[in-house]
Coordinates of C-alpha atoms in Angstrom, one line a residue:
M1 CA -1.8 10.3 65.1
S2 CA 0.1 13.5 64.0
N3 CA -1.6 15.9 61.8
V4 CA 0.7 16.3 58.8
P5 CA -0.1 19.6 56.9
F6 CA -0.7 18.8 53.3
T7 CA -0.9 21.1 50.3
S8 CA -3.4 21.2 47.4
N9 CA -1.8 21.4 44.0
T10 CA -2.4 21.1 40.3
A11 CA 0.0 19.4 37.9
Q12 CA 0.0 20.8 34.4
L13 CA 0.6 18.1 31.9
P14 CA 1.1 18.2 28.1
D15 CA -2.0 19.1 25.9
G16 CA -3.4 21.4 28.6
I17 CA -4.3 18.5 31.0
D18 CA -4.6 19.4 34.7
I19 CA -4.5 16.9 37.5
F20 CA -5.5 18.1 41.0
F21 CA -3.9 16.4 43.9
T22 CA -3.1 16.8 47.6
D23 CA 0.5 16.2 48.9
S24 CA 1.9 15.4 52.3
G25 CA 5.3 16.7 51.2
P26 CA 8.5 14.8 51.9
P27 CA 9.3 13.5 55.4
P28 CA 11.6 16.1 57.0
G29 CA 15.2 15.3 56.5
S30 CA 14.6 12.1 54.5
T31 CA 16.5 11.4 51.3
D32 CA 15.1 7.9 50.6
Y33 CA 11.3 8.2 51.1
T34 CA 8.8 6.4 48.9
T35 CA 6.1 8.5 47.2
I36 CA 2.7 6.7 47.1
I37 CA 0.4 7.9 44.3
V38 CA -3.2 7.2 45.4
L39 CA -6.0 6.9 42.8
H40 CA -9.6 7.1 44.1
G41 CA -12.5 5.0 43.0
I42 CA -16.1 5.2 41.7
A43 CA -18.0 8.4 42.5
F44 CA -15.6 9.4 45.3
T45 CA -13.0 12.1 45.1
G46 CA -9.6 11.9 46.7
D47 CA -10.9 14.0 49.6
N48 CA -12.1 10.9 51.5
L49 CA -8.6 9.5 51.5
K50 CA -6.8 12.5 53.0
K51 CA -6.4 10.9 56.4
L52 CA -3.5 8.9 54.9
H53 CA -1.5 12.1 54.9
N54 CA -1.5 12.2 58.7
H55 CA 0.6 9.0 58.9
A56 CA 2.9 9.3 55.9
H57 CA 6.0 10.9 57.5
A58 CA 6.1 8.4 60.4
F59 CA 6.8 5.6 57.8
N60 CA 9.2 7.6 55.6
L61 CA 6.5 8.1 53.0
R62 CA 5.1 10.9 50.9
T63 CA 1.4 10.6 50.0
V64 CA 0.1 12.1 46.8
I65 CA -3.7 11.7 46.4
W66 CA -5.2 12.4 43.0
N67 CA -8.5 13.6 41.7
R68 CA -8.7 11.5 38.5
R69 CA -9.6 13.1 35.2
D70 CA -13.2 14.4 35.0
Y71 CA -13.4 14.7 38.8
V72 CA -13.4 18.1 40.5
G73 CA -10.3 20.1 40.0
S74 CA -8.9 18.0 37.2
S75 CA -9.4 18.4 33.5
K76 CA -12.6 17.1 32.0
Y77 CA -12.3 14.6 29.2
T78 CA -12.7 16.0 25.7
S79 CA -15.6 15.0 23.5
D80 CA -13.2 12.9 21.4
E81 CA -11.9 11.1 24.5
L82 CA -15.5 10.4 25.7
E83 CA -16.3 9.1 22.3
D84 CA -13.4 6.6 22.5
L85 CA -14.7 5.6 26.0
N86 CA -18.3 5.2 25.0
H87 CA -17.3 3.1 21.9
G88 CA -15.0 0.8 23.9
Q89 CA -11.7 1.9 22.3
R90 CA -8.4 0.7 23.7
A91 CA -7.0 4.2 23.0
F92 CA -8.9 5.6 26.0
L93 CA -7.1 3.1 28.3
D94 CA -3.7 3.7 26.7
R95 CA -4.1 7.5 27.4
L96 CA -4.7 6.8 31.1
G97 CA -1.3 5.1 31.3
V98 CA 0.4 7.8 29.3
H99 CA -1.1 10.6 31.5
L100 CA -0.1 8.8 34.7
A101 CA 3.4 8.5 33.3
Q102 CA 3.4 12.2 32.4
F103 CA 2.4 13.0 35.9
L104 CA 5.3 11.0 37.3
L105 CA 7.7 12.8 35.0
W106 CA 6.3 16.1 36.1
F107 CA 6.6 15.2 39.7
I108 CA 10.2 14.0 39.3
E109 CA 11.1 17.3 37.6
Q110 CA 9.3 19.5 40.1
H111 CA 10.2 17.7 43.3
N112 CA 13.4 15.7 42.7
V113 CA 12.1 12.6 44.4
P114 CA 14.4 9.8 45.3
K115 CA 15.0 6.9 42.9
V116 CA 14.3 3.3 43.9
N117 CA 17.3 1.9 45.7
A118 CA 19.2 -1.2 44.6
D119 CA 17.1 -3.7 46.6
R120 CA 13.9 -1.9 45.8
T121 CA 13.0 -1.2 49.5
T122 CA 13.1 2.6 49.6
G123 CA 12.6 5.5 47.3
G124 CA 10.7 5.7 44.0
F125 CA 6.9 5.6 43.4
A126 CA 4.3 3.1 44.6
I127 CA 1.2 3.4 42.5
M128 CA -1.9 2.6 44.6
G129 CA -5.4 2.2 43.2
W130 CA -8.5 2.0 45.3
S131 CA -11.6 0.3 43.9
L132 CA -12.1 1.5 40.3
G133 CA -9.0 3.6 40.6
N134 CA -7.1 0.5 40.0
L135 CA -8.0 0.7 36.4
T136 CA -6.0 3.9 36.0
A137 CA -3.2 2.3 38.1
I138 CA -2.8 -0.8 36.1
T139 CA -2.6 1.0 32.7
L140 CA 0.9 2.2 33.6
F141 CA 2.0 -1.4 33.9
S142 CA 0.2 -2.8 30.8
H143 CA 2.5 -2.3 27.9
K144 CA 6.0 -0.8 27.7
N145 CA 5.4 0.3 24.1
L146 CA 3.1 3.0 25.4
F147 CA 6.2 5.1 26.2
A148 CA 9.2 6.4 24.3
P149 CA 12.3 4.3 25.1
E150 CA 13.9 7.1 27.0
T151 CA 10.8 7.7 29.0
Y152 CA 10.5 4.1 29.9
E153 CA 14.1 3.9 30.9
L154 CA 13.8 6.9 33.2
L155 CA 10.6 5.8 34.8
G156 CA 12.2 2.4 35.4
K157 CA 14.5 4.1 37.9
Y158 CA 11.5 5.3 39.9
V159 CA 8.5 3.0 39.6
K160 CA 8.8 0.6 42.6
N161 CA 5.5 -1.3 42.9
L162 CA 1.8 -1.5 42.2
I163 CA -0.6 -1.6 45.2
I164 CA -4.1 -2.9 44.5
Y165 CA -6.4 -1.8 47.2
D166 CA -9.8 -3.6 47.3
A167 CA -10.3 -3.6 43.5
T168 CA -13.8 -4.1 42.0
L169 CA -14.0 -6.8 39.4
L170 CA -15.0 -4.0 36.9
A171 CA -11.5 -2.5 37.2
F172 CA -10.0 -5.7 35.8
G173 CA -12.7 -6.7 33.3
W174 CA -13.8 -9.9 35.2
R175 CA -17.3 -11.1 34.8
L176 CA -19.5 -13.0 37.3
P177 CA -20.0 -16.6 36.2
P178 CA -23.7 -16.8 35.2
S179 CA -24.2 -20.3 36.5
E180 CA -23.0 -19.2 40.0
T181 CA -24.8 -15.9 40.2
P182 CA -28.1 -15.7 42.0
P183 CA -31.0 -14.1 40.1
N184 CA -32.1 -10.5 41.0
I185 CA -28.8 -9.9 43.0
Y186 CA -28.7 -6.5 44.6
D187 CA -26.3 -4.2 42.8
P188 CA -26.8 -0.5 43.4
L189 CA -24.7 0.4 40.4
T190 CA -27.6 -0.7 38.2
T191 CA -30.0 1.7 39.9
F192 CA -28.5 5.0 38.8
T193 CA -30.6 4.9 35.6
T194 CA -33.8 3.9 37.3
E195 CA -34.0 5.8 40.6
P196 CA -33.9 9.5 41.5
P197 CA -30.3 10.7 41.8
E198 CA -30.4 11.4 45.6
V199 CA -31.9 7.9 46.2
A200 CA -29.4 6.1 44.1
Q201 CA -26.5 8.0 45.6
H202 CA -27.6 7.3 49.2
N203 CA -28.2 3.6 48.5
F204 CA -24.8 3.3 46.9
D205 CA -23.1 5.0 49.8
V206 CA -24.5 2.8 52.5
W207 CA -24.0 -0.4 50.4
V208 CA -20.4 0.3 49.5
S209 CA -19.4 1.3 53.0
S210 CA -21.2 -1.5 55.0
Y211 CA -19.6 -4.4 56.7
Y212 CA -20.4 -7.8 55.2
D213 CA -19.9 -11.3 56.5
H214 CA -18.5 -13.5 53.8
P215 CA -17.2 -17.1 54.1
K216 CA -13.4 -17.3 54.2
N217 CA -13.3 -19.7 51.2
P218 CA -16.5 -19.4 49.2
E219 CA -17.2 -22.1 46.6
S220 CA -19.5 -19.9 44.6
V221 CA -20.7 -16.3 44.2
R222 CA -23.9 -17.6 45.8
D223 CA -22.2 -18.0 49.1
L224 CA -21.5 -14.3 49.6
H225 CA -23.4 -11.7 51.6
F226 CA -25.7 -9.6 49.4
A227 CA -27.5 -7.4 51.8
R228 CA -28.4 -3.8 50.8
R229 CA -26.7 -2.6 53.9
T230 CA -25.6 -3.8 57.3
E231 CA -26.2 -2.5 60.8
F232 CA -23.3 -0.1 60.6
A233 CA -21.9 1.6 57.5
T234 CA -19.0 4.1 57.3
S235 CA -21.3 6.6 55.5
D236 CA -23.3 6.8 58.7
T237 CA -20.5 8.9 60.2
W238 CA -20.3 11.4 57.4
S239 CA -21.4 15.0 57.9
A240 CA -23.2 17.1 55.3
E241 CA -19.8 18.7 54.5
D242 CA -18.2 15.3 54.1
L243 CA -20.9 14.2 51.7
K244 CA -20.3 17.2 49.5
A245 CA -16.5 16.9 49.6
F246 CA -16.3 13.2 49.1
H247 CA -18.5 12.9 46.0
D248 CA -18.5 13.8 42.3
Y249 CA -21.5 11.9 40.9
D250 CA -21.5 13.9 37.7
A251 CA -18.0 12.6 36.9
F252 CA -19.1 9.1 37.8
R253 CA -22.0 9.1 35.4
R254 CA -20.0 10.8 32.6
S255 CA -16.8 8.8 32.6
D256 CA -17.0 5.8 35.0
M257 CA -20.3 4.3 34.1
P258 CA -19.2 3.8 30.4
V259 CA -16.4 1.6 31.7
F260 CA -19.0 -1.0 32.6
Q261 CA -20.2 -1.7 29.0
P262 CA -19.2 -5.2 27.7
T263 CA -16.8 -4.0 24.9
M264 CA -14.7 -2.0 27.2
Q265 CA -14.8 -4.7 29.9
S266 CA -13.3 -7.2 27.4
I267 CA -10.5 -4.9 26.6
I268 CA -9.8 -4.2 30.3
R269 CA -9.7 -8.0 30.9
E270 CA -7.0 -8.3 28.2
L271 CA -5.0 -5.4 29.7
S272 CA -5.3 -6.7 33.3
D273 CA -4.3 -10.2 32.4
R274 CA -1.1 -8.8 30.9
V275 CA -0.4 -6.8 34.0
L276 CA -0.7 -9.8 36.3
G277 CA 1.1 -12.1 33.8
L278 CA -1.9 -14.3 33.2
D279 CA -1.5 -14.2 29.4
D280 CA 1.3 -15.2 27.0
N281 CA 2.5 -11.6 26.3
T282 CA 4.6 -11.0 29.4
S283 CA 7.5 -9.9 27.2
T284 CA 5.7 -6.7 26.5
M285 CA 4.6 -6.1 30.1
A286 CA 5.7 -2.7 31.4
F287 CA 8.0 -2.6 34.5
P288 CA 8.0 -6.4 35.0
N289 CA 10.3 -6.2 38.0
C290 CA 7.7 -4.2 39.9
P291 CA 5.8 -6.5 42.3
I292 CA 2.1 -6.2 43.2
I293 CA 0.7 -5.9 46.7
Y294 CA -3.0 -6.8 46.8
L295 CA -4.8 -5.5 49.9
R296 CA -8.1 -7.4 50.4
P297 CA -10.5 -6.3 53.2
T298 CA -12.5 -9.3 54.4
R299 CA -15.8 -7.4 55.1
T300 CA -16.0 -5.5 51.8
T301 CA -18.8 -5.6 49.2
W302 CA -19.5 -8.9 47.4
R303 CA -18.1 -7.5 44.1
C304 CA -14.7 -6.7 45.6
Y305 CA -14.5 -9.7 47.9
W306 CA -15.3 -12.2 45.1
F307 CA -12.7 -10.6 42.8
G308 CA -10.0 -10.6 45.4
I309 CA -10.6 -14.3 46.2
Q310 CA -10.7 -15.3 42.5
A311 CA -7.8 -13.2 41.5
E312 CA -5.6 -14.9 44.1
R313 CA -6.8 -18.4 43.2
T314 CA -6.2 -17.7 39.5
Y315 CA -2.8 -16.2 40.1
D316 CA -1.8 -19.2 42.3
E317 CA -2.9 -21.6 39.7
H318 CA -0.9 -19.9 37.0
R319 CA 2.2 -19.8 39.2
R320 CA 1.9 -23.5 40.0
N321 CA 1.6 -24.3 36.3
G322 CA 4.9 -22.5 35.7
R323 CA 3.5 -19.4 34.0
N324 CA 5.7 -16.3 34.0
V325 CA 3.4 -14.2 36.3
R326 CA 4.4 -10.9 37.9
T327 CA 5.5 -11.3 41.5
A328 CA 2.5 -10.6 43.8
I329 CA 1.4 -11.0 47.3
F330 CA -2.2 -11.0 48.6
L331 CA -2.8 -9.7 52.0
P332 CA -6.2 -9.9 53.8
I333 CA -7.2 -7.0 56.0
E334 CA -9.2 -8.8 58.6
G335 CA -12.4 -7.0 59.6
G336 CA -12.0 -4.2 57.1
N337 CA -14.7 -2.9 54.8
H338 CA -14.2 -1.1 51.5
F339 CA -13.4 2.1 53.4
V340 CA -10.9 0.5 55.8
S341 CA -8.3 3.1 55.2
V342 CA -10.6 5.9 56.4
V343 CA -12.5 4.7 59.4
S344 CA -12.4 1.1 60.5
L345 CA -8.7 0.5 60.5
D346 CA -6.0 2.9 61.6
S347 CA -4.6 4.5 58.4
R348 CA -1.1 3.8 59.7
D349 CA -1.7 0.1 59.2
I350 CA -2.5 0.6 55.5
L351 CA 0.7 2.6 55.0
T352 CA 2.7 0.1 56.9
T353 CA 1.4 -2.7 54.7
C354 CA 2.1 -0.7 51.5
Y355 CA 5.6 0.1 52.6
R356 CA 6.6 -3.3 54.1
P357 CA 5.1 -6.2 52.1
T358 CA 5.5 -8.6 55.1
G359 CA 3.6 -6.3 57.4
T360 CA 0.2 -7.0 58.8
C361 CA -2.9 -4.9 59.3
R362 CA -4.5 -5.1 62.7
R363 CA -7.9 -4.0 64.0
R364 CA -8.0 -1.0 66.4

């Protein structure tokens, strides 16, 4: 592993919006590198993903890791924006896509990044969401009418693909089937309103970063592994400094938790179905030629594991039935947990898979 020096930066977007990000910079001498925009998940900042920078240049990549809106360093949501979120308004989600597009335009202007080449193998942007960060990622691909025609045409020369990294079902608006869901299932996300903050935060850390043993082809949610934690969790390795840098629970409570409410989840499901091509509105899908790479760790939490399995099954069924789905491949990451890119798998494997869709991830 080579330690690639990265920089900390702030993009200044229209309407006074700031986005904090870290940047590996371009690979020295390269004129056809791909820039991966990485969007972090629930409660965690982009700080815990910074190890990806160390391997970027070896694979002709530039890694740009956000702190999403409301998280440390980036602009807080306004009261009007939070009102839209708390009332389940589609406008909140549309703005996520618009702001991501504005960031890409800013980055193109500031850094003159390469366009996607003719066979879509080099250059351009790969948009990568992790966990709930996939919600922000997919908004860019939901509806081409979000953008002015000239903006859409320009971005079409740069946006290369969408990488879904271990998405939670909440990022796609999917619900657990009640008939298949065990009663009193352990879900630490429900404890943030009932337990002291430090207890809820610790329980969430060990749960989300544990290693679970799920069946390869579960017939029901009931077949999954629902333990509160396992013998080893990635969070066991974090120092006090890591815990402080990796988290922003204030942002989580203020602007992630409202995403879970039923009205917003229904709107998110409609949006995500359009992105995947699971509805009948594919003619309005944004960037339809951009494929999806779905990275699915096999020892992740039950929420993420179940969604990955069901998303692939549903996608395959629609494709067999002749539906006009977006091109997608689903890649299992054997032995990986939710934090596979940070500890349990060499980060280079994640970047290899993102960059070469036929690549495989291997345990180190």
